[in-house]
Tab-separated table of C-alpha atoms and ligand atoms in Angstrom:
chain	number	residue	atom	x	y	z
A	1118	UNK	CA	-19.915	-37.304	-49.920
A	1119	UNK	CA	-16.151	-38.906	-50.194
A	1120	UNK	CA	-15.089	-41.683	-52.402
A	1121	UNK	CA	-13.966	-44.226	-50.131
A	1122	UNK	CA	-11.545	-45.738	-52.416
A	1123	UNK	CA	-9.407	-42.777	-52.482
A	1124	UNK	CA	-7.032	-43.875	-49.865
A	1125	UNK	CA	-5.986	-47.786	-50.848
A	1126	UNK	CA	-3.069	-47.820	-48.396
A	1127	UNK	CA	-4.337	-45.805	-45.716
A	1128	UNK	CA	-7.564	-48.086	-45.786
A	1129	UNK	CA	-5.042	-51.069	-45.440
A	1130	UNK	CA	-3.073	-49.364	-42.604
A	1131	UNK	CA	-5.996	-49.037	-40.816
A	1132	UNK	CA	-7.481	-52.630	-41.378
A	1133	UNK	CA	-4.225	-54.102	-40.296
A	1134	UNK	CA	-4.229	-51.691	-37.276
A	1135	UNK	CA	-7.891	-53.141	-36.564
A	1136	UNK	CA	-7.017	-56.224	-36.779
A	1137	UNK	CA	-3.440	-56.195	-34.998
A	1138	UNK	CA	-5.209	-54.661	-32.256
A	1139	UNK	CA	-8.267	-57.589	-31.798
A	1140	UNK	CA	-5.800	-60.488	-32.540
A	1141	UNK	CA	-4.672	-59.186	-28.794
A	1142	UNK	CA	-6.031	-61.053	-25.982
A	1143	UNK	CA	-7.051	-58.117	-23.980
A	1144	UNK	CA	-9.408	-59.410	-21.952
A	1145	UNK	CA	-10.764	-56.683	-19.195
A	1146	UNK	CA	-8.280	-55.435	-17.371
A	1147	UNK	CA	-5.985	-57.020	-19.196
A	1148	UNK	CA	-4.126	-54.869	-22.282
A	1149	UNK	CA	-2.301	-57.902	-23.434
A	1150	UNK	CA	0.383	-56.724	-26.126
A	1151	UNK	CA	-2.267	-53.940	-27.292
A	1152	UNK	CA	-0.239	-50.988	-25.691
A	1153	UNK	CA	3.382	-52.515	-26.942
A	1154	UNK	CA	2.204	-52.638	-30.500
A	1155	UNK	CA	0.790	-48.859	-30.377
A	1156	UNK	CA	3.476	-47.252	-28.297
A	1157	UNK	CA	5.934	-48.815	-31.344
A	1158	UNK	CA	3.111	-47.359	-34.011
A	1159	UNK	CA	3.061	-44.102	-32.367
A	1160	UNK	CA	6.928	-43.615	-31.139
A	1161	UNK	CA	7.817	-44.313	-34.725
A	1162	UNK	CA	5.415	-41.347	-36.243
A	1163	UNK	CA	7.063	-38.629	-33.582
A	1164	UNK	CA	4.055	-38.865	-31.588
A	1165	UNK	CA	4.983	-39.462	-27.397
A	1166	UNK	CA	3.712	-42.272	-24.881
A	1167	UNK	CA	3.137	-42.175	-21.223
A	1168	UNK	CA	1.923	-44.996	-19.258
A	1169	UNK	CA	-0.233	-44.183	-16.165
A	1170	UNK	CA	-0.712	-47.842	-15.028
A	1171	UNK	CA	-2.409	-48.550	-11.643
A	1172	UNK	CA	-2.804	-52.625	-10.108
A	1173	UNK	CA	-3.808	-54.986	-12.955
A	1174	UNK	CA	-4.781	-51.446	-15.421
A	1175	UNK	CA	-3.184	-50.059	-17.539
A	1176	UNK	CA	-3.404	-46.859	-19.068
A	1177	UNK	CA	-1.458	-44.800	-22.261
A	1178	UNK	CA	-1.238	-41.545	-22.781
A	1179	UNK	CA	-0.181	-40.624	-26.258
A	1180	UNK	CA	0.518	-36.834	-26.879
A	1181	UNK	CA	1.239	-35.133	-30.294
A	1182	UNK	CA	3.650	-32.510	-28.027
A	1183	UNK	CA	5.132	-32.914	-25.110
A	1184	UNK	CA	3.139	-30.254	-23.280
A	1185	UNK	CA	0.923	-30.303	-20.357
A	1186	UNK	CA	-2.224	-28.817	-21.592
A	1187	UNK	CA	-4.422	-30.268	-24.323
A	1188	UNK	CA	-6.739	-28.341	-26.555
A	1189	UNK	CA	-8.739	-32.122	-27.509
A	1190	UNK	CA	-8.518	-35.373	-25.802
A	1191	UNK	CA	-9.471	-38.845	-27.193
A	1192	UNK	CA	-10.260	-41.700	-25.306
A	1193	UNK	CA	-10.827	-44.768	-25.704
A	1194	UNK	CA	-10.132	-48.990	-24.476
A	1195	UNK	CA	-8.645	-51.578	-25.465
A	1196	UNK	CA	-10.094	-53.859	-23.176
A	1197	UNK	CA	-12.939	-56.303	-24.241
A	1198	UNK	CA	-15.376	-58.420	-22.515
A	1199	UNK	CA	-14.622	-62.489	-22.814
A	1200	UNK	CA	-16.054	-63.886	-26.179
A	1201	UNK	CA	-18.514	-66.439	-24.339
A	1202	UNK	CA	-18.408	-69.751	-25.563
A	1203	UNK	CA	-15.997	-69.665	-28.140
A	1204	UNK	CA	-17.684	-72.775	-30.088
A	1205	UNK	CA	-20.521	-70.624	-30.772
A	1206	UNK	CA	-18.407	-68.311	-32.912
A	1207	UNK	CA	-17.818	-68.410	-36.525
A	1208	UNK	CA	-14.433	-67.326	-36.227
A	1209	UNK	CA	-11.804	-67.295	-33.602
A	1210	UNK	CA	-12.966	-63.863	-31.551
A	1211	UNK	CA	-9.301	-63.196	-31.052
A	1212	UNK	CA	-8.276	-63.446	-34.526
A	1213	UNK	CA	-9.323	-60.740	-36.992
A	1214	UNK	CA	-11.330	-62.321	-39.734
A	1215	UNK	CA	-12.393	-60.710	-42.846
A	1216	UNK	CA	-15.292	-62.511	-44.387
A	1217	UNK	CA	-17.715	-60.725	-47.657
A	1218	UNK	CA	-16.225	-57.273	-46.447
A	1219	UNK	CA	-16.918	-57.901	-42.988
A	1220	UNK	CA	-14.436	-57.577	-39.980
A	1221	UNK	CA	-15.004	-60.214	-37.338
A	1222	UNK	CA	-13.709	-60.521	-33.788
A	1223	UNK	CA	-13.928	-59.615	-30.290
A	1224	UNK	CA	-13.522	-55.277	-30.158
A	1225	UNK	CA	-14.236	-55.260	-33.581
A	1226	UNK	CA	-17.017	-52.562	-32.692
A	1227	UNK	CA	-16.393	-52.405	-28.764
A	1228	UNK	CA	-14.082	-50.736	-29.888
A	1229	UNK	CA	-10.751	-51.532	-30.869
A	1230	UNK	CA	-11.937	-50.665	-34.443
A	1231	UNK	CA	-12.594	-46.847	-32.935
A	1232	UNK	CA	-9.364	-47.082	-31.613
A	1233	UNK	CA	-7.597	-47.991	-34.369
A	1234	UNK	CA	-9.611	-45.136	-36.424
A	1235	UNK	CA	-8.710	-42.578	-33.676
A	1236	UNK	CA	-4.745	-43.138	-34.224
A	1237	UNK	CA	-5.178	-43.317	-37.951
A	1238	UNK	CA	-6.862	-39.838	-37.839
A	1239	UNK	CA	-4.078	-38.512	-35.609
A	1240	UNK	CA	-1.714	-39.830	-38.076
A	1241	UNK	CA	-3.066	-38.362	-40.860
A	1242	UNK	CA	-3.256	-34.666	-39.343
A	1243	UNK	CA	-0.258	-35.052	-37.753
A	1244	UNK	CA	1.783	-32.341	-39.604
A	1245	UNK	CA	-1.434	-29.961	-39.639
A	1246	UNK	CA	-1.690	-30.745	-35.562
A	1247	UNK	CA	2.392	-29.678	-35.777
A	1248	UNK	CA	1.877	-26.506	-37.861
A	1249	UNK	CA	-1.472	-25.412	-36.166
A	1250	UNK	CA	-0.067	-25.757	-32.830
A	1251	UNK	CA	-2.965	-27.687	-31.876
A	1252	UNK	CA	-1.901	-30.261	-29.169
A	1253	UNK	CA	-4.086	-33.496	-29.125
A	1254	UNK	CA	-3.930	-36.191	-26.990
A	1255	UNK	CA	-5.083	-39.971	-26.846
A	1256	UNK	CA	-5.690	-41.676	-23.197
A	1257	UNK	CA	-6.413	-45.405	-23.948
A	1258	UNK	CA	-7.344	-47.707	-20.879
A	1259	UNK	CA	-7.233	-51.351	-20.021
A	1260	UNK	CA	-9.999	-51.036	-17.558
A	1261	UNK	CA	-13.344	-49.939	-18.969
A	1262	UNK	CA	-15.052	-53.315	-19.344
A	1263	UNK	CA	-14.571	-54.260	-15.588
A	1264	UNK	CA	-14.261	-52.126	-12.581
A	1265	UNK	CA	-13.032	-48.737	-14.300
A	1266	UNK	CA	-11.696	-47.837	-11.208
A	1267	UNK	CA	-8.094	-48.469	-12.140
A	1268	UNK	CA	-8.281	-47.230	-15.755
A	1269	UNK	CA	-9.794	-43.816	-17.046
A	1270	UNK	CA	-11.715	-42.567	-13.435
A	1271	UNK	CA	-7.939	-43.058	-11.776
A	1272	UNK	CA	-5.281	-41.766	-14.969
A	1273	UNK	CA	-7.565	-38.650	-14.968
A	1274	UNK	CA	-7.375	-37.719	-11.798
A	1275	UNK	CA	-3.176	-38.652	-11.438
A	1276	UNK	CA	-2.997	-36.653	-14.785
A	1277	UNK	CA	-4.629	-33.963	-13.279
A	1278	UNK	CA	-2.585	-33.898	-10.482
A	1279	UNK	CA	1.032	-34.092	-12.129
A	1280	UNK	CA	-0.274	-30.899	-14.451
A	1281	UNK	CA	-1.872	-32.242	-17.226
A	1282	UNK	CA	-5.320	-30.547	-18.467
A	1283	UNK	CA	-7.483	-30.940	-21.321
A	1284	UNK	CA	-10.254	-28.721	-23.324
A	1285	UNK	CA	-11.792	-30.759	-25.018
A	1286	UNK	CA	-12.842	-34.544	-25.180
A	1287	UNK	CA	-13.937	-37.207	-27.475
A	1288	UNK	CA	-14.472	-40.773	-26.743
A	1289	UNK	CA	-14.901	-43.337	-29.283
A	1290	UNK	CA	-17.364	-45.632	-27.771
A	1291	UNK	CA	-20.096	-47.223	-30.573
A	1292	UNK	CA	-22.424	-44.901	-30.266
A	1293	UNK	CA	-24.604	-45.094	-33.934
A	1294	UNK	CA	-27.506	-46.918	-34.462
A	1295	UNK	CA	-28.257	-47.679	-38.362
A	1296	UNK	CA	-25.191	-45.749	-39.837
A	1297	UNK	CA	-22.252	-44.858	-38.926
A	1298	UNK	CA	-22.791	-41.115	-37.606
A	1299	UNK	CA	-26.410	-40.721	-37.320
A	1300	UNK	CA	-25.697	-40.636	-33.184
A	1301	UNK	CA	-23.821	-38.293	-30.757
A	1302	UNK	CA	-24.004	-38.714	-27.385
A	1303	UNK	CA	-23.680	-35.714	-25.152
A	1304	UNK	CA	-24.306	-37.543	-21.681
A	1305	UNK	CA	-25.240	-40.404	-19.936
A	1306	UNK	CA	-27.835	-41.930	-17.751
A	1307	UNK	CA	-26.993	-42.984	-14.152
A	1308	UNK	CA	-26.904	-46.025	-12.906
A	1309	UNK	CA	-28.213	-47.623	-9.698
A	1310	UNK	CA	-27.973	-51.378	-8.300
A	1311	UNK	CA	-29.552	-52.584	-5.050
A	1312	UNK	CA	-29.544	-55.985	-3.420
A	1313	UNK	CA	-32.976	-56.392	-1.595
A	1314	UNK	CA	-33.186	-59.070	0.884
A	1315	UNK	CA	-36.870	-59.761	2.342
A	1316	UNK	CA	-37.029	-61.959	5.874
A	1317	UNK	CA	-40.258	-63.567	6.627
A	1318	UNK	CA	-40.914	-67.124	8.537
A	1319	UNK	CA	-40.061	-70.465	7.758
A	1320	UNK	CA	-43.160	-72.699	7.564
A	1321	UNK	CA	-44.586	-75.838	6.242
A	1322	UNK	CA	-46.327	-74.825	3.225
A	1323	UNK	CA	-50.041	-76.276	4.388
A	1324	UNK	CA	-50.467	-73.734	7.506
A	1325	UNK	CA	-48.167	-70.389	6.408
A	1326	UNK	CA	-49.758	-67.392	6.438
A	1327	UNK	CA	-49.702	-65.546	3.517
A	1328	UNK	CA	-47.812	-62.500	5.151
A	1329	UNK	CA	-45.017	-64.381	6.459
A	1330	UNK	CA	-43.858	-65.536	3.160
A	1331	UNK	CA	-41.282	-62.975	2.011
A	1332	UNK	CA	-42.221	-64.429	-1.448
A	1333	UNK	CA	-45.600	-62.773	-1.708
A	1334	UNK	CA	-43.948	-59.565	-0.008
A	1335	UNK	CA	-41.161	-59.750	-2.918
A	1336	UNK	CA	-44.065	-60.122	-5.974
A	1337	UNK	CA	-46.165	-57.002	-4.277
A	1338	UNK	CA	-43.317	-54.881	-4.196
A	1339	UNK	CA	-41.476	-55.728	-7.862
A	1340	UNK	CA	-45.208	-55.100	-9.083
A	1341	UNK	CA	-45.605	-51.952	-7.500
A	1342	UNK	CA	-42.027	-50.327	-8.539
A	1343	UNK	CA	-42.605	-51.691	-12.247
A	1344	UNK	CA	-45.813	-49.414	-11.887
A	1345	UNK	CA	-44.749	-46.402	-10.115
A	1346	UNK	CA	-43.195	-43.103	-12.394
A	1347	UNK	CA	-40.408	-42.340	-10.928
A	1348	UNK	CA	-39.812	-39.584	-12.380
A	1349	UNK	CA	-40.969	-37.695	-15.574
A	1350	UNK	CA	-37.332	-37.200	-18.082
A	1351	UNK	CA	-35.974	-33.947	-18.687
A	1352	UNK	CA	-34.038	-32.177	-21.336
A	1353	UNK	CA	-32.226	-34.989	-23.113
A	1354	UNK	CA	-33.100	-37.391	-21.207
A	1355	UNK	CA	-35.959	-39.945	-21.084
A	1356	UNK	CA	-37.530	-41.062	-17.954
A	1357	UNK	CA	-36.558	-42.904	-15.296
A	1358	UNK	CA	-36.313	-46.649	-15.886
A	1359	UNK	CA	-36.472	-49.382	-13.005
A	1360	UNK	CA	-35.626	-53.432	-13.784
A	1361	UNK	CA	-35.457	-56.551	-12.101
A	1362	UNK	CA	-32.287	-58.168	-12.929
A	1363	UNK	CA	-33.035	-61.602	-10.735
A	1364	UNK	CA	-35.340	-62.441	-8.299
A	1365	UNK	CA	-35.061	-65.604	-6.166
A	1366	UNK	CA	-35.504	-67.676	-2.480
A	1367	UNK	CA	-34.103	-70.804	-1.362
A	1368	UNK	CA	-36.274	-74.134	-1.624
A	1369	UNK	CA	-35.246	-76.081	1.075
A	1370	UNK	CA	-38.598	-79.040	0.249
A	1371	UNK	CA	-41.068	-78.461	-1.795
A	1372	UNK	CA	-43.552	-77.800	1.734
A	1373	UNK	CA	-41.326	-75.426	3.559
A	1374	UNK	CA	-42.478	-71.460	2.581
A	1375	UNK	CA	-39.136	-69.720	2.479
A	1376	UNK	CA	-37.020	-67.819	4.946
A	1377	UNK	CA	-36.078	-64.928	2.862
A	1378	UNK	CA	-35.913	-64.310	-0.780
A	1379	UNK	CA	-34.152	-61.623	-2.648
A	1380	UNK	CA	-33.862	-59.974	-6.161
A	1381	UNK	CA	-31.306	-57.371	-7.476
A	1382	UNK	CA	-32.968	-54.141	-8.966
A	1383	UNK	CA	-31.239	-51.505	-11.224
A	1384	UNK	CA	-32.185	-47.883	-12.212
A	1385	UNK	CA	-30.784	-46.281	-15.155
A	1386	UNK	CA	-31.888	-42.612	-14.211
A	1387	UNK	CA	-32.104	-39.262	-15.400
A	1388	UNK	CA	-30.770	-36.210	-13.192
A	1389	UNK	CA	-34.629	-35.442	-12.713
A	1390	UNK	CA	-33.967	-38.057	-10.210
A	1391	UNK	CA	-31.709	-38.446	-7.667
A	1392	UNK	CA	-29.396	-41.950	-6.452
A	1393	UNK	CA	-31.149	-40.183	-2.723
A	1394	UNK	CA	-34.502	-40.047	-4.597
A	1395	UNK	CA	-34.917	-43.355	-5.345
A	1396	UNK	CA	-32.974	-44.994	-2.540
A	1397	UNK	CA	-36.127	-43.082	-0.571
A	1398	UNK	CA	-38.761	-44.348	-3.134
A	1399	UNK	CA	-37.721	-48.128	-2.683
A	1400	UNK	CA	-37.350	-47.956	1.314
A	1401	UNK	CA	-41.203	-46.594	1.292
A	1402	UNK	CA	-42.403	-49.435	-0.771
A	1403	UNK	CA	-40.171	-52.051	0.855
A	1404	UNK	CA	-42.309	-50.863	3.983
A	1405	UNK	CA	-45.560	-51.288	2.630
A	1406	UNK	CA	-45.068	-54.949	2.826
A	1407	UNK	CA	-44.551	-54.960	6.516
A	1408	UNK	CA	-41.466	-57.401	6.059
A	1409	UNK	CA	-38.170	-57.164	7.787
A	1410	UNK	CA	-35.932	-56.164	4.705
A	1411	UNK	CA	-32.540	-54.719	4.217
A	1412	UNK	CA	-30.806	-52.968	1.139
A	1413	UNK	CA	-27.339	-53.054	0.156
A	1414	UNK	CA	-26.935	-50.382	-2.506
A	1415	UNK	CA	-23.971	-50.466	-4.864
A	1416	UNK	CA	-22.126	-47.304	-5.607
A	1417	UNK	CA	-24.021	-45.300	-7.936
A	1418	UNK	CA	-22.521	-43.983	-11.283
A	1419	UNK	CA	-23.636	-40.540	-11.513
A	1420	UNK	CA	-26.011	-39.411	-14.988
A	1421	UNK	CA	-24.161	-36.394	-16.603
A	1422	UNK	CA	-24.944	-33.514	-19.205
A	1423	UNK	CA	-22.272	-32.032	-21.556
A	1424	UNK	CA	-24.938	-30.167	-23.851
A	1425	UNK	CA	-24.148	-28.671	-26.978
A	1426	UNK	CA	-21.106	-26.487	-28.188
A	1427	UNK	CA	-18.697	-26.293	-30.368
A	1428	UNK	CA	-18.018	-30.346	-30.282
A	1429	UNK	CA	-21.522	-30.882	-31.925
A	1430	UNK	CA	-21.695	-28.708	-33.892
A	1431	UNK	CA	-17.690	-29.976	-35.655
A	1432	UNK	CA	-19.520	-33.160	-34.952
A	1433	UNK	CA	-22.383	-32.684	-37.101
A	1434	UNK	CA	-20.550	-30.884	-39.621
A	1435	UNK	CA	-17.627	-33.882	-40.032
A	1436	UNK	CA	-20.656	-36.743	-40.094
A	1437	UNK	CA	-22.857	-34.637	-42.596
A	1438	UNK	CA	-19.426	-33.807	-44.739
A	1439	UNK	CA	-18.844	-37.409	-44.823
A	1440	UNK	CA	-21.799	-40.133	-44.206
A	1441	UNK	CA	-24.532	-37.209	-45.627
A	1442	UNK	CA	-25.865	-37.583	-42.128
A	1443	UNK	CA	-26.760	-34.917	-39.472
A	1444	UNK	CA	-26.214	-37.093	-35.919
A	1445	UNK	CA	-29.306	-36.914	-33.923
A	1446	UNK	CA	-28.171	-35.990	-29.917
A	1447	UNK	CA	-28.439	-38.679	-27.282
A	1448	UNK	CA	-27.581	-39.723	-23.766
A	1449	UNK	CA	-29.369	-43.291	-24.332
A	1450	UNK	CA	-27.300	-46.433	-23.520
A	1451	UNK	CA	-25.135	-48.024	-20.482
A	1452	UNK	CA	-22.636	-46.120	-18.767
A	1453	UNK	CA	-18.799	-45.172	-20.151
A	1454	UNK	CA	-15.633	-43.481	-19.138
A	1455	UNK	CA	-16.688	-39.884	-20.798
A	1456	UNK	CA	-18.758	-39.576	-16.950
A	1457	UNK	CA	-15.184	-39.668	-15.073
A	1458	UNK	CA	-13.441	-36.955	-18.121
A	1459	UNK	CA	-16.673	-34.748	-18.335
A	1460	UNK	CA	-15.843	-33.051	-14.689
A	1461	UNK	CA	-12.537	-31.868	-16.377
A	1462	UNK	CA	-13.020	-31.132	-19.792
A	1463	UNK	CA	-15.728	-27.730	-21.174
A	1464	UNK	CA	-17.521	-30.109	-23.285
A	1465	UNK	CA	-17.219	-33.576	-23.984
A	1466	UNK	CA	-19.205	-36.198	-27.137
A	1467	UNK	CA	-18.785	-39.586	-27.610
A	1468	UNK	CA	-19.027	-40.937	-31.215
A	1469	UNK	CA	-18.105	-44.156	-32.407
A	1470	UNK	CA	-19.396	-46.846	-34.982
A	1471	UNK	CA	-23.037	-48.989	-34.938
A	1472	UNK	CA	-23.621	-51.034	-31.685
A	1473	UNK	CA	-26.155	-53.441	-33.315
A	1474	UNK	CA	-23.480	-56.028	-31.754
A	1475	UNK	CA	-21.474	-55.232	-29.409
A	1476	UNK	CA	-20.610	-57.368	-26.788
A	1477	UNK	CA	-22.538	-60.057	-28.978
A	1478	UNK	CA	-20.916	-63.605	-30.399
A	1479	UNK	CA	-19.636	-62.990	-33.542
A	1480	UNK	CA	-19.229	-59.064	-33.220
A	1481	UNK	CA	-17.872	-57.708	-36.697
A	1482	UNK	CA	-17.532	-54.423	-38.288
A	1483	UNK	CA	-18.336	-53.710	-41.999
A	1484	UNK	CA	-15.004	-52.944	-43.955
A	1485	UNK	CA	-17.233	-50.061	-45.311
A	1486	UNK	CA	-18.198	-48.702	-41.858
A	1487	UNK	CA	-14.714	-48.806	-40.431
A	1488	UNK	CA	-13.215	-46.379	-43.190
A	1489	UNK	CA	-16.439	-44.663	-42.802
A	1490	UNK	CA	-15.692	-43.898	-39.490
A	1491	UNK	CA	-12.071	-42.867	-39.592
A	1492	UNK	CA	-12.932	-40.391	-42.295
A	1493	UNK	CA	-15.335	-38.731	-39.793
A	1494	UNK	CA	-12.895	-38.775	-37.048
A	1495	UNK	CA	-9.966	-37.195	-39.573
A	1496	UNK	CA	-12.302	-34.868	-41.146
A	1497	UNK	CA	-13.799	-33.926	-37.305
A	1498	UNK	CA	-10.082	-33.925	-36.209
A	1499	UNK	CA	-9.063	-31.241	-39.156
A	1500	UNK	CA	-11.812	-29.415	-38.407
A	1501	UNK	CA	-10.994	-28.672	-34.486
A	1502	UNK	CA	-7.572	-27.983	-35.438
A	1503	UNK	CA	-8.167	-25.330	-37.783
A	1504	UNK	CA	-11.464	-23.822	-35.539
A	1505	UNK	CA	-9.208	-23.762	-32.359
A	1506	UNK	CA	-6.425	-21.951	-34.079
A	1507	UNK	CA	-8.655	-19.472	-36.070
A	1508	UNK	CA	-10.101	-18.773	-32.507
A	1509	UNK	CA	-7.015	-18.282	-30.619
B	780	LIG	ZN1	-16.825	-49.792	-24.944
């Protein structure tokens, strides 16, 4: 286990880094000053910036040579989602707060904190990346929070196409549960909106027939997909999983049955399953209640599976080295950018601190957990550097 004191001033470099970074505005797709402040951070330690901005997006590359290929890349945003009602917070979300050992703001675990932790471990191996001859890079996006069409999904691709390639990948997203490096992922779920619109008859409320209200047809058919298996899971991945995100009609009077009502349904789904698949399974029930319907489906994000290799295993090594904890594997959670890197890279992990709140008011980071996490990315960093050259 380390001593976490060892370090004073790299512990404060990296809190002020942290903090620097959240007292930014960056509100999805918005960078604010984030990318100013860590081009000047990085130009000034020899390291070199690219921007591969796109509309309102923007996106850095930061290289430790200036070469086109890339044995590791790390990724990671520095856009947040708005703080909510501000009122409700303790602190002001967009300025860094330290309270009892505790970090508060907006991105303080979604994830400029991860960010901040990724630089410092570049930093710190920076002469060992030099003499190793192990070329990292960091691509940082404004765009992940929002859209992500502008940000990661798009600078891959143009990167791609002026030359650029990449081994290996990392991304920081908050990815532990109770402490800090008991979870990898190693892939994601898929995800799958649809906006279902059921058409039945107007009516006064004393004659309608049952089977013209679209209402009835909508309750029959969000009980019947809450109780159909859709599919049974498969390696890494648990089952298919349908919601109801709203449901809803218009009440013109309170005796006039509805013309048509609607709901919004989402699938987070494993690759036993298919966007196709289930696309099929909802038209099939739709039908069974013999209302006019229509479905407009919103463009799927695809599940993906890195699997294991040499990535976990450094992985688990650096967390067990560090927090005395072997990561379990997962592919649980929302959707991130690793789906729109893991097409180019041989293996790709995300890793990053607890996600107890993210996206929450309040969000904060333990003092504890954000060193914590920086050693495991330096350690994990050192690690890759030395495998990659004893292999080559
Ligand atoms: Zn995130």
């Amino acid at each position: 286990m380390s001593n976490l004191m060892t370090t004073t001033s790299t512990q404060k470099k990296l809190i002020e880094l942290t903090s620097r970074l959240i007292d930014e505005r960056s509100i999805t797709p918005d960078a604010a000053g984030c990318f100013d402040y860590i081009t000047a951070q990085c130009e000034s330690k020899g390291l070199y910036c690219k921007r591969v901005d796109r509309n309102a997006t923007q996106n850095l590359l930061i290289t430790t040579h200036q070469a086109k290929r890339f044995s590791l890349l790390l990724s990671g945003h520095v856009d947040v989602v708005p703080p909510g009602d501000i009122t409700k917070w303790r602190f002001d979300p967009f300025q860094a707060t330290i309270a009892d050992d505790i970090l508060y703001g907006r991105g303080a675990v979604d994830m400029k904190s991860s960010v901040a932790a990724l630089l410092m471990a570049v930093f710190d191996n920076l002469d060992h990346l030099k003499t190793q001859q192990t070329p990292v890079a960091i691509l940082l996006t404004s765009d992940e929070e929002g859209d992500a069409i502008d940000g990661t999904q798009y600078a891959m691709a143009e990167l791609t196409a002026m030359g650029y390639s990449f081994d290996y990948a990392l991304v920081g997203e908050p990815t532990s549960v109770d402490q800090v490096g008991d979870t990898v992922k190693i892939g994601r779920r898929g995800s799958l909106t649809g906006r279902i619109t059921l058409t039945g008859q107007q009516s006064h409320v004393a004659y309608a027939s049952e089977h013209i209200n679209p209402l009835f047809a909508l309750s029959q058919f969000i009980h019947e997909a809450r109780h159909t298996t859709w599919d049974l899971g498969c390696d890494h991945f648990s089952k298919t999983q349908f919601c109801v995100v709203s449901a809803q009609s218009h009440c013109v009077a309170t005796n006039v049955t509805p013309h048509e009502a609607t709901c919004v349904v989402n699938f987070r789904y494993c690759p036993a399953s298919s966007d196709g698949t289930l696309r099929m399974q909802i038209s099939a029930l739709l039908k069974r209640t013999k209302m006019d319907y229509r479905v407009e489906w919103v463009r799927p994000n695809h599940p993906f599976l890195s699997g294991t290799g040499l990535l976990t295993s450094l992985m688990n090594d650096s967390a067990v080295r560090i927090s005395g904890i072997a990561p379990v594997l997962s592919t649980s959670g929302g959707t991130s950018d690793a789906r729109y890197i893991s097409e180019y890279v041989k293996e790709i992990i995300e890793f990053g601190p607890r996600n107890h709140c993210a996206h929450q008011i309040d969000e904060h980071i333990l003092l504890h957990d954000l060193q914590r996490l920086f050693e495991i990315y330096r350690e994990f960093v050192q690690r890759f550097a030395l495998k990659i050259n004893t292999s080559s």
